[in-house]
Amino acid sequence: MHSEDLYYFLTVAAEGSVSAASRRLLIAQPALSKRMQALERELGCVLFIRGSRRISLTEAGEALRGRAEQMRLLESSIRSQMREYSLGGSNLLRLGITPYNSSTLFKPLAEELTRLEPNIHFDVQEAPTSEVLNMVKTGIVEAGIVKTRFSGGPELEAHCRIKDPLAAVWHKDYPFTPSSKRIRLKELEGVPLSISRSFLDLLNGYCAQEEFMPSIACISTSVSANLTLVGLKKAVGIAPVSALKKAPYLKRALFYEEHMDSPATLVTLKGRLSAPVRSLIEIFKALSEKAL
């Protein structure tokens, strides 16, 4: 199995037909069909469900697509790293980062890194937390910045966290009044909530400990979308403090529960670290101490 076969397979999967993929790849349709049939024979399983107009992937095909995408990322990462060595050394930082952390943390980290290492280069992959952790495990990236209280494992090491407490936020005219300046999670029982998808599992877990199910009015991948519902006086939002901009019509309250937090955590493989990653760890530690 060649990397070219996997690239062809991914293109067919993305286009949904061999004819469309052949036009994109600039190769003859019969030749591409033969390559895909040969790939199925080599792997010993059917990869495609062939319809009259479009094709879709079997369960085996979906599994191969996930692994093939990882291999393409790893191949790109290897080429980038080897290109750095061919130029006389490695000043390349291969970083995985969640979209939210990218919007809030990458700029200050990059500014300080480029100040300390003027010749540094970046290869940045944005992905959800689970995918970033997997990219670190498989070596696609050297370091990952995730939005979780991840504490490490057999292969991975969590170096430090930048605290970012969650807060309840609501419109000043919304009929909700907490008991004090800080709010207890139990006070949100029965209250319509607007929350980012990345914090839903955390919320469900802690609500279960308090023996109630949260009432979700809006769930989104975007904090701004959640706050839109808050502005419309339809729900109480739960969001990281770092995402909340001051607005005269909004009220907010931190939680009593210290575990209601969404820290940014820096993760690497255990073992030897490159010079750019060591610099990143030191800068990240400085930011985490500043946030305390």
Tab-separated table of N, CA, C and O in Angstrom, residues 118-169:
chain	number	residue	atom	x	y	z
A	118	PRO	N	14.246	34.041	17.386
A	118	PRO	CA	13.890	34.791	16.171
A	118	PRO	C	13.758	33.925	14.921
A	118	PRO	O	13.027	34.288	13.995
A	119	ASN	N	14.440	32.774	14.885
A	119	ASN	CA	14.408	31.925	13.688
A	119	ASN	C	13.402	30.785	13.783
A	119	ASN	O	13.413	29.878	12.953
A	120	ILE	N	12.540	30.826	14.771
A	120	ILE	CA	11.586	29.735	14.951
A	120	ILE	C	10.545	29.727	13.834
A	120	ILE	O	10.176	30.772	13.293
A	121	HIS	N	10.101	28.511	13.458
A	121	HIS	CA	9.023	28.333	12.492
A	121	HIS	C	7.906	27.536	13.159
A	121	HIS	O	8.153	26.785	14.109
A	122	PHE	N	6.693	27.684	12.647
A	122	PHE	CA	5.537	27.032	13.257
A	122	PHE	C	4.829	26.135	12.244
A	122	PHE	O	4.666	26.496	11.080
A	123	ASP	N	4.413	24.971	12.721
A	123	ASP	CA	3.509	24.092	11.975
A	123	ASP	C	2.352	23.809	12.929
A	123	ASP	O	2.463	22.984	13.836
A	124	VAL	N	1.237	24.526	12.755
A	124	VAL	CA	0.144	24.508	13.727
A	124	VAL	C	-1.056	23.762	13.149
A	124	VAL	O	-1.484	24.028	12.022
A	125	GLN	N	-1.578	22.816	13.933
A	125	GLN	CA	-2.768	22.058	13.548
A	125	GLN	C	-3.876	22.365	14.555
A	125	GLN	O	-3.707	22.143	15.750
A	126	GLU	N	-5.008	22.888	14.075
A	126	GLU	CA	-6.159	23.137	14.951
A	126	GLU	C	-7.099	21.940	14.920
A	126	GLU	O	-7.427	21.427	13.851
A	127	ALA	N	-7.535	21.496	16.108
A	127	ALA	CA	-8.428	20.342	16.196
A	127	ALA	C	-9.050	20.305	17.586
A	127	ALA	O	-8.554	20.953	18.512
A	128	PRO	N	-10.143	19.537	17.765
A	128	PRO	CA	-10.716	19.367	19.105
A	128	PRO	C	-9.728	18.674	20.042
A	128	PRO	O	-8.749	18.065	19.600
A	129	THR	N	-10.013	18.742	21.342
A	129	THR	CA	-9.100	18.210	22.359
A	129	THR	C	-8.704	16.762	22.097
A	129	THR	O	-7.518	16.413	22.141
A	130	SER	N	-9.678	15.890	21.825
A	130	SER	CA	-9.368	14.466	21.633
A	130	SER	C	-8.427	14.254	20.458
A	130	SER	O	-7.514	13.412	20.518
A	131	GLU	N	-8.614	15.015	19.381
A	131	GLU	CA	-7.750	14.871	18.209
A	131	GLU	C	-6.357	15.426	18.478
A	131	GLU	O	-5.358	14.874	18.008
A	132	VAL	N	-6.271	16.523	19.232
A	132	VAL	CA	-4.958	17.076	19.573
A	132	VAL	C	-4.165	16.068	20.401
A	132	VAL	O	-2.978	15.823	20.146
A	133	LEU	N	-4.814	15.453	21.391
A	133	LEU	CA	-4.130	14.453	22.218
A	133	LEU	C	-3.655	13.281	21.366
A	133	LEU	O	-2.548	12.759	21.565
A	134	ASN	N	-4.470	12.872	20.409
A	134	ASN	CA	-4.080	11.765	19.530
A	134	ASN	C	-2.912	12.164	18.635
A	134	ASN	O	-2.014	11.350	18.368
A	135	MET	N	-2.892	13.418	18.168
A	135	MET	CA	-1.781	13.880	17.335
A	135	MET	C	-0.474	13.895	18.124
A	135	MET	O	0.590	13.603	17.583
A	136	VAL	N	-0.553	14.233	19.413
A	136	VAL	CA	0.650	14.197	20.249
A	136	VAL	C	1.115	12.750	20.416
A	136	VAL	O	2.304	12.440	20.282
A	137	LYS	N	0.184	11.842	20.685
A	137	LYS	CA	0.528	10.429	20.883
A	137	LYS	C	1.199	9.830	19.651
A	137	LYS	O	2.138	9.040	19.758
A	138	THR	N	0.699	10.180	18.473
A	138	THR	CA	1.198	9.579	17.235
A	138	THR	C	2.386	10.332	16.638
A	138	THR	O	2.913	9.923	15.604
A	139	GLY	N	2.796	11.430	17.266
A	139	GLY	CA	3.971	12.149	16.792
A	139	GLY	C	3.713	13.132	15.674
A	139	GLY	O	4.659	13.686	15.112
A	140	ILE	N	2.449	13.357	15.339
A	140	ILE	CA	2.140	14.341	14.298
A	140	ILE	C	2.547	15.734	14.766
A	140	ILE	O	3.029	16.555	13.987
A	141	VAL	N	2.344	15.998	16.060
A	141	VAL	CA	2.811	17.249	16.665
A	141	VAL	C	3.646	16.900	17.893
A	141	VAL	O	3.528	15.818	18.459
A	142	GLU	N	4.505	17.828	18.297
A	142	GLU	CA	5.349	17.611	19.476
A	142	GLU	C	4.652	18.024	20.766
A	142	GLU	O	4.944	17.495	21.840
A	143	ALA	N	3.770	19.002	20.660
A	143	ALA	CA	3.100	19.539	21.840
A	143	ALA	C	1.660	19.861	21.487
A	143	ALA	O	1.345	20.187	20.337
A	144	GLY	N	0.797	19.755	22.483
A	144	GLY	CA	-0.607	20.083	22.284
A	144	GLY	C	-1.106	20.990	23.390
A	144	GLY	O	-0.694	20.854	24.548
A	145	ILE	N	-1.965	21.931	23.036
A	145	ILE	CA	-2.612	22.793	24.027
A	145	ILE	C	-4.101	22.513	23.949
A	145	ILE	O	-4.739	22.784	22.931
A	146	VAL	N	-4.629	21.919	25.024
A	146	VAL	CA	-6.015	21.466	25.025
A	146	VAL	C	-6.808	22.208	26.094
A	146	VAL	O	-6.246	22.786	27.022
A	147	LYS	N	-8.131	22.168	25.950
A	147	LYS	CA	-9.025	22.869	26.878
A	147	LYS	C	-9.652	21.838	27.803
A	147	LYS	O	-10.801	21.421	27.629
A	148	THR	N	-8.866	21.394	28.798
A	148	THR	CA	-9.336	20.346	29.689
A	148	THR	C	-8.431	20.277	30.910
A	148	THR	O	-7.316	20.809	30.900
A	149	ARG	N	-8.899	19.572	31.947
A	149	ARG	CA	-8.090	19.352	33.138
A	149	ARG	C	-7.243	18.093	32.988
A	149	ARG	O	-6.933	17.423	33.965
A	150	PHE	N	-6.844	17.751	31.795
A	150	PHE	CA	-6.044	16.554	31.523
A	150	PHE	C	-4.788	16.547	32.391
A	150	PHE	O	-4.083	17.553	32.500
A	151	SER	N	-4.514	15.406	33.023
A	151	SER	CA	-3.384	15.330	33.956
A	151	SER	C	-2.290	14.370	33.511
A	151	SER	O	-1.415	14.019	34.292
A	152	GLY	N	-2.331	13.924	32.262
A	152	GLY	CA	-1.282	13.050	31.757
A	152	GLY	C	-1.716	11.599	31.725
A	152	GLY	O	-2.868	11.258	31.976
A	153	GLY	N	-0.766	10.715	31.402
A	153	GLY	CA	-1.059	9.293	31.298
A	153	GLY	C	0.218	8.521	31.059
A	153	GLY	O	1.323	9.055	31.224
A	154	PRO	N	0.108	7.240	30.644
A	154	PRO	CA	1.297	6.416	30.421
A	154	PRO	C	2.249	6.997	29.383
A	154	PRO	O	3.460	6.873	29.503
A	155	GLU	N	1.684	7.637	28.341
A	155	GLU	CA	2.516	8.162	27.255
A	155	GLU	C	2.680	9.674	27.307
A	155	GLU	O	3.692	10.208	26.846
A	156	LEU	N	1.682	10.360	27.849
A	156	LEU	CA	1.648	11.816	27.769
A	156	LEU	C	1.932	12.466	29.115
A	156	LEU	O	1.590	11.931	30.165
A	157	GLU	N	2.541	13.634	29.049
A	157	GLU	CA	2.832	14.413	30.250
A	157	GLU	C	2.155	15.772	30.154
A	157	GLU	O	2.290	16.470	29.145
A	158	ALA	N	1.416	16.128	31.194
A	158	ALA	CA	0.804	17.456	31.284
A	158	ALA	C	1.753	18.352	32.068
A	158	ALA	O	2.037	18.088	33.236
A	159	HIS	N	2.260	19.395	31.438
A	159	HIS	CA	3.309	20.206	32.058
A	159	HIS	C	2.754	21.286	32.979
A	159	HIS	O	3.269	21.509	34.064
A	160	CYS	N	1.741	21.988	32.542
A	160	CYS	CA	1.183	23.060	33.363
A	160	CYS	C	-0.165	23.476	32.786
A	160	CYS	O	-0.512	23.123	31.660
A	161	ARG	N	-0.913	24.213	33.592
A	161	ARG	CA	-2.238	24.672	33.179
A	161	ARG	C	-2.354	26.174	33.371
A	161	ARG	O	-1.783	26.736	34.299
A	162	ILE	N	-3.106	26.797	32.489
A	162	ILE	CA	-3.483	28.199	32.663
A	162	ILE	C	-4.948	28.218	33.073
A	162	ILE	O	-5.819	27.795	32.310
A	163	LYS	N	-5.215	28.668	34.283
A	163	LYS	CA	-6.577	28.643	34.809
A	163	LYS	C	-7.498	29.539	33.984
A	163	LYS	O	-7.101	30.605	33.522
A	164	ASP	N	-8.718	29.076	33.822
A	164	ASP	CA	-9.741	29.852	33.120
A	164	ASP	C	-11.100	29.429	33.677
A	164	ASP	O	-11.779	28.579	33.109
A	165	PRO	N	-11.493	29.981	34.831
A	165	PRO	CA	-12.723	29.529	35.482
A	165	PRO	C	-13.959	29.772	34.628
A	165	PRO	O	-14.025	30.731	33.857
A	166	LEU	N	-14.916	28.867	34.776
A	166	LEU	CA	-16.207	29.045	34.122
A	166	LEU	C	-17.074	29.976	34.963
A	166	LEU	O	-16.982	29.996	36.191
A	167	ALA	N	-17.908	30.731	34.286
A	167	ALA	CA	-18.811	31.655	34.976
A	167	ALA	C	-20.219	31.509	34.408
A	167	ALA	O	-20.399	31.123	33.250
A	168	ALA	N	-21.194	31.795	35.238
A	168	ALA	CA	-22.576	31.915	34.766
A	168	ALA	C	-22.780	33.360	34.315
A	168	ALA	O	-22.323	34.296	34.975
A	169	VAL	N	-23.444	33.543	33.183
A	169	VAL	CA	-23.658	34.887	32.652
A	169	VAL	C	-25.102	35.001	32.163
A	169	VAL	O	-25.635	34.072	31.556
